[in-house]
Structure formats: C-alpha cells, structure tokens
XYZ file of C-alpha atoms in Angstrom:
278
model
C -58.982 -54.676 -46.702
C -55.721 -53.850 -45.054
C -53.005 -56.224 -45.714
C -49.702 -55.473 -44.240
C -45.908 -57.179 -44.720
C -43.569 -56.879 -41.961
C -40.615 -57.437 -43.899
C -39.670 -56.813 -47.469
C -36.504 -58.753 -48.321
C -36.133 -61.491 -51.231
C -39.810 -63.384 -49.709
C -41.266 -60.030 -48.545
C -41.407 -58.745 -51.780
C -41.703 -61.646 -53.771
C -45.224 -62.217 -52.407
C -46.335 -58.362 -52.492
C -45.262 -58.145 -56.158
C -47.267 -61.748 -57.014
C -50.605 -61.005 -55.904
C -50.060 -57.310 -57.509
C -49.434 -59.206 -60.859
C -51.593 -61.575 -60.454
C -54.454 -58.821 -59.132
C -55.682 -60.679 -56.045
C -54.617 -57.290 -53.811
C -54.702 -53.592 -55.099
C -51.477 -51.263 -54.159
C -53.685 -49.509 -51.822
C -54.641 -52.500 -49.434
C -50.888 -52.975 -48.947
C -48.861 -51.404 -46.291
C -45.421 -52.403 -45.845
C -42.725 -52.257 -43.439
C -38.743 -52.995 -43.433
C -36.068 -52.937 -41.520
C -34.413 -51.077 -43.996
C -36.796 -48.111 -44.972
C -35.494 -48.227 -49.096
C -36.643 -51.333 -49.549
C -40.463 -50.851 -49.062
C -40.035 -47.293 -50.401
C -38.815 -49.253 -54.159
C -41.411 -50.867 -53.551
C -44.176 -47.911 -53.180
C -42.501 -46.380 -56.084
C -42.833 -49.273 -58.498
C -46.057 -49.503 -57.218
C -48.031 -46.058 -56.908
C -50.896 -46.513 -53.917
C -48.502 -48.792 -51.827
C -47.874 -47.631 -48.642
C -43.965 -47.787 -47.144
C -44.386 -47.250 -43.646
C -41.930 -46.124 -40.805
C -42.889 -48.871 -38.635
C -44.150 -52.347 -38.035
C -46.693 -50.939 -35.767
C -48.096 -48.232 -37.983
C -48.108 -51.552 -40.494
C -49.994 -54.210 -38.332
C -52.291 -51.539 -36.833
C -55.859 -52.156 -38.172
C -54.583 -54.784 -41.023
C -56.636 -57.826 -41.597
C -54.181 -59.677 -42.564
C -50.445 -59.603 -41.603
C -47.635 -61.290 -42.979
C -44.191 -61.346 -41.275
C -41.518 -61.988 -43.753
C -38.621 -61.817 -41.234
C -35.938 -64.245 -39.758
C -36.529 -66.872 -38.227
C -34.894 -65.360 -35.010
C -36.403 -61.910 -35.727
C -39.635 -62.810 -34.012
C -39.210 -62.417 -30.846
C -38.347 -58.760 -30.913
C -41.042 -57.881 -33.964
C -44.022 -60.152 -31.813
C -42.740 -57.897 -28.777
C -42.973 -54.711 -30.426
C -46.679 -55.278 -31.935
C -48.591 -57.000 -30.095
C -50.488 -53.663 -28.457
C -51.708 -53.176 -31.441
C -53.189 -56.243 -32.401
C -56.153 -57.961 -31.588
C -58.774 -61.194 -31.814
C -59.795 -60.231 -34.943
C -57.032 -60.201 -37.079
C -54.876 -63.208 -38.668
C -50.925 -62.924 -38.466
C -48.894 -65.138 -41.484
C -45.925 -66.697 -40.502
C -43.887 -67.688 -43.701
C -40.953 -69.395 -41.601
C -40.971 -72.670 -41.167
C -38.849 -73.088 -37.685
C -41.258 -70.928 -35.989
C -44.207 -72.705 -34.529
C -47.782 -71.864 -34.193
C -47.824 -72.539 -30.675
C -44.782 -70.063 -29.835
C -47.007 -66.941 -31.987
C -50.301 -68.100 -29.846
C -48.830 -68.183 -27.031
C -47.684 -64.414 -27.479
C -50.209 -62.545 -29.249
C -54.092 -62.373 -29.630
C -54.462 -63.095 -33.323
C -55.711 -65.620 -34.953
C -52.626 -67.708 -36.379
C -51.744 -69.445 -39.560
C -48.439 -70.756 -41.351
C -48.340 -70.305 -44.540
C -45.387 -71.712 -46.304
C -44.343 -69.837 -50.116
C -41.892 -71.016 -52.529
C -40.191 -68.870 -55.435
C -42.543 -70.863 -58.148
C -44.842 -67.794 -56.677
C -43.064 -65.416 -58.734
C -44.263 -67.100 -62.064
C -47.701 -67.915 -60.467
C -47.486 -71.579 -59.936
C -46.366 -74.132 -57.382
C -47.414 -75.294 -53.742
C -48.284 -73.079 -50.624
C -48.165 -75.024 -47.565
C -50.685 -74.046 -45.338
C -51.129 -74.811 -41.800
C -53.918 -73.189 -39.387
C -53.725 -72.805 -35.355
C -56.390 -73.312 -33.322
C -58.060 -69.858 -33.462
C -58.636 -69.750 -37.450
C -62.008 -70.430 -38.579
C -63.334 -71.751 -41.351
C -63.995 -68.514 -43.177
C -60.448 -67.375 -42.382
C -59.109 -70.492 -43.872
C -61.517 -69.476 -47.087
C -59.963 -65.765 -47.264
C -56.581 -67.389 -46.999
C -56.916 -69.888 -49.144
C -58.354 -67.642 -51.802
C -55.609 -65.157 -51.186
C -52.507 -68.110 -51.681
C -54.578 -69.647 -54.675
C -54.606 -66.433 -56.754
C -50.365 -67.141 -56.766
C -50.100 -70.828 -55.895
C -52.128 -74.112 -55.393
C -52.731 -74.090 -51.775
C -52.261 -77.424 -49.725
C -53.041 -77.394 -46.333
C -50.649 -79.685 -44.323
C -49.787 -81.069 -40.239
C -47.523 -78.542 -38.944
C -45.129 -81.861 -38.169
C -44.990 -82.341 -42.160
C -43.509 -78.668 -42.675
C -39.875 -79.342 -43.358
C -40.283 -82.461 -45.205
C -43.280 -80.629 -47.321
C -41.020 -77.640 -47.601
C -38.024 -79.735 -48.701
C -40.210 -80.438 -51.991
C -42.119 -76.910 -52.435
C -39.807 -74.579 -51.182
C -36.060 -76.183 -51.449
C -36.913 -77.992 -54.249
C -37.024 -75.728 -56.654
C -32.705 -74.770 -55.911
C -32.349 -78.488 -55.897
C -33.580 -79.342 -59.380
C -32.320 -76.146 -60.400
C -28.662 -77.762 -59.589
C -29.050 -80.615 -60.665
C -30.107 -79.195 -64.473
C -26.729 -76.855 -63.974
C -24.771 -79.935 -63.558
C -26.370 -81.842 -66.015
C -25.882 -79.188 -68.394
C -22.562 -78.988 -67.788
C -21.555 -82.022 -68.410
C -23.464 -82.588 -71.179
C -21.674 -79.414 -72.516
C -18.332 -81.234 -71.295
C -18.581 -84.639 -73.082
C -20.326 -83.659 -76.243
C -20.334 -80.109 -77.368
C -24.068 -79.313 -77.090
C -23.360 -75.291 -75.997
C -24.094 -74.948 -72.023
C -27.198 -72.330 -72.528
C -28.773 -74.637 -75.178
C -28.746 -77.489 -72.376
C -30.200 -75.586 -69.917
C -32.816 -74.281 -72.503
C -33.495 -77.957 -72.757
C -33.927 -79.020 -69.628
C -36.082 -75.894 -68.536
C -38.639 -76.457 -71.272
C -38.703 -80.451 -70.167
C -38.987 -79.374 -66.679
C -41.780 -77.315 -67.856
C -43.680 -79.868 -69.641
C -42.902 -82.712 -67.011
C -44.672 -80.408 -64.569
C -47.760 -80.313 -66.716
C -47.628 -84.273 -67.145
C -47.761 -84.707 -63.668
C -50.306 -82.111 -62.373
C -53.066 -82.143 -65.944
C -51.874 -84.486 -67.484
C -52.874 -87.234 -65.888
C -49.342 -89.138 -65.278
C -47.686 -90.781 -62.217
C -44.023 -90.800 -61.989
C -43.940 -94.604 -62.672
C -46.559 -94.300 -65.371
C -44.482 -90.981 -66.858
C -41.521 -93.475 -66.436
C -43.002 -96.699 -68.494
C -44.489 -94.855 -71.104
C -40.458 -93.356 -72.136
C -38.369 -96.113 -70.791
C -38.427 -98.738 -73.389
C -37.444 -101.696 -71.980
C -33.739 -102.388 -73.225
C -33.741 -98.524 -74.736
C -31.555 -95.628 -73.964
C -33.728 -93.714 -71.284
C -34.028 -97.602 -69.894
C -30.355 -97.484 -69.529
C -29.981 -94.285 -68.378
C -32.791 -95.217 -65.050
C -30.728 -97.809 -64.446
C -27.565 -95.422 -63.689
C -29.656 -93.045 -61.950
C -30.940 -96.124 -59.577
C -27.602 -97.107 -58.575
C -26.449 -93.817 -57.994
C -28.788 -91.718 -56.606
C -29.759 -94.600 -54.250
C -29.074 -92.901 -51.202
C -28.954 -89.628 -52.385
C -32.132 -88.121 -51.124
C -32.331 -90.277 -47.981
C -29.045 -88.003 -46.931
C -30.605 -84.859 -48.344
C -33.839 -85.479 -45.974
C -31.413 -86.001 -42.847
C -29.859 -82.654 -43.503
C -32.255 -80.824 -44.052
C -33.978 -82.082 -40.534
C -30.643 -81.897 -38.691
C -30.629 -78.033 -39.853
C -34.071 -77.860 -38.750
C -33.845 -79.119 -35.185
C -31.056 -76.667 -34.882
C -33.042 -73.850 -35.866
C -35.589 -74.837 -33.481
C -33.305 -75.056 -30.486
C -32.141 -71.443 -31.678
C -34.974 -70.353 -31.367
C -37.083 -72.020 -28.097
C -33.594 -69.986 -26.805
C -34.170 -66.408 -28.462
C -38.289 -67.214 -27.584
C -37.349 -67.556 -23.821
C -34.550 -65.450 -23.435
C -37.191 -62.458 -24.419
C -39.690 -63.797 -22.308
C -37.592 -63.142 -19.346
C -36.576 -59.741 -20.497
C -40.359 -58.527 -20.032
C-alpha cells in the first residue's frame, strides 16, 4: 500500500514518524513530498526505505491513501497541480480544519475524508477527529479508522463540530499546557517549590487525570466529589476557580470561531480566485 504526505512540516512529519513508531505503516509504503526538498530527505534518512520525492505528483500518483499536510491556503494550488493524477479510487486526507469537504469534492475525483490530528499523536494517545464526504465507503472508513487508531482513538464527528471538537483535541493540548506554566510559576513565586519540580507535578497529575477519565471510570463531577471535601482545601480552591474562570472559556470558544470564520472567508477567496484562473 502506497501512502503518500504532501507536506512534511511540524504535522507532516509528526504523523509519518507516529505510525513508523507505532508500526501501523512500513518506510517503504511512504512517499513523501515538501515544499522544501530537505525536509522529506531528513526524513528518508532517519528512516531508510522512505521515499523523498521531487514532487507532489510523483507522491499522489498511484497512492492509496494521501494526506495533505499543507496550509490552509496552500490548497488551491497543490489540488490544481494533482488532480491528473488522481482518480475514483483513491482517498485524499485533509488534516486542516478551515478547508471543507465540499470545496476538495468539488475539485478532484477522490474519495474525501477529514481527518483532524493533534500533537498527543506523537506519544500515541489522544483524539483524531474524523469526518467522511460523501464518496467514502464503509470499508474506507474501516482502513482509516484502523490507520488513525494505531496513533490515536479515532472519533468520527459532523464536519459543523470541527472547530469546537478541535478546540479540545487539537488546541487543547497548548492550552492546558499554559495554564500548568502559569500555575507553576506562581506556585514557584509564592512558595519556593523550584519551577521544574511544579511542572513535574502537574505533568504526572495531568497524566493520571487522563487515565481517571478515559479507564478509570470517572466523570469530571464524580473526579471532582470524590477530592473536594466539602469545607477542605481543594473545596476552597473550586470555589476560586468558579468565580474566576467563569467566563473564561465562553471567550476562548468565541475566538477561536471568530478566527475560524476568517479563515474560511480566506479561503472561499483563494478557492475562487483559482477557479477563475483555469
């Protein structure tokens, strides 16, 4: 099986070097492709029996499965210069959210699918949103779905969920990540506890919190009553949080959207603007 990546930047080659690790693909199904030609030759080095290829033509030619790791406004011009060489057969990945399923079907043969990664990939855990167009059949969903579960735990989403779902998967994990910093900080601040001890800390509770809430058969609220002892410290400290984070998240949400409908504007423009160049 041919499996080709049209882009090897920070995603790119996040998700080629996970399902190497994790052994789902061999180097030799893999063909990659980059604008900048040292980047998928690292990669073919670190990995002997990848192929680094010149173009994204010679890549999507006669894959199975094609992932384009590219900009969001990149797609116009890669969709232009490929679709020749694809056909009915074959399933194209987006991995950007902005770019809808409609705009690829509307512009190339394949059989479409979004599938949505998060860095969590890297240590073989965390969500893969996954959202199918109209031409993927059940099987394909299967081989997908196989594929993202060897690196992830694959849940299959509306494409009108895909920034508030990727908000969680995909943002999230730069989000909690700050917030730990700045509790660590402070904690180092007001009390002395040394900065990379805190953040030791909090990685290792993040950690097991995780495994609470996926195996271990807690809720938040449960997870929440069984520490909070009513007129206790961690009681106190919910209390704080409650007051201030109140609005918080509501805010974060309406940014995050904002952004989003500007990205989608961006691109409807770049999508038309190279419809009428051909």
């Amino acid at each position: 099986m041919k499996v080709a990546f049209i882009g090897t930047g920070s995603m790119g080659s996040l998700l080629i070097e996970a399902f190497l690790r994790s052994g789902a693909l061999h180097p030799h199904f893999i063909y990659a492709s980059n604008r900048s030609r040292e980047k998928a030759d690292g990669l073919a080095k670190r990995y002997p029996g990848l192929r680094a290829v010149s173009s994204n033509v010679e890549a999507a030619a006669g894959s199975q499965i094609i992932f384009l790791c590219v900009r969001p406004l990149d797609y116009p011009l890669i969709l232009a210069e490929i679709a020749d060489v694809l056909d009915e057969n074959q399933i194209v990945v987006s991995i950007t959210s902005p770019v809808q399923i409609e705009m690829l079907e509307g512009r190339i043969p394949c059989k479409i699918a979004k599938i949505i990664p998060s860095i969590t990939h890297s240590a073989l855990s965390g969500a893969s949103l996954c959202i199918y167009g109209q031409r993927i059949l059940p099987e394909d969903r299967l081989l997908l779905e196989q594929l993202m579960s060897s690196i992830s735990e694959p849940v299959v989403i509306d494409e009108s969920e895909t920034r508030i779902a990727s908000d969680i998967s995909s943002c999230g994990p730069a989000f909690i990540a700050f917030i730990l910093q700045e509790w660590a900080e402070a904690a180092a601040r007001h009390t002395g506890l040394e900065y990379h001890h805190a953040i030791r800390l909090g990685a290792e509770m993040l950690h097991g919190t995780g495994k609470l809430l996926t195996g271990g058969g807690f809720s938040p609220e449960e997870l929440q009553r069984r520490v909070a002892v009513p007129g206790g410290v961690t009681a106190e400290g919910i209390a704080v949080l409650r007051a201030r984070l109140q609005h918080v998240f509501s805010a974060l949400i309406e940014t995050t959207h904002r952004k989003f409908e500007e990205d989608l504007s961006k691109l409807d423009q770049s999508f038309t603007k190279q419809a009428g160049q051909v």
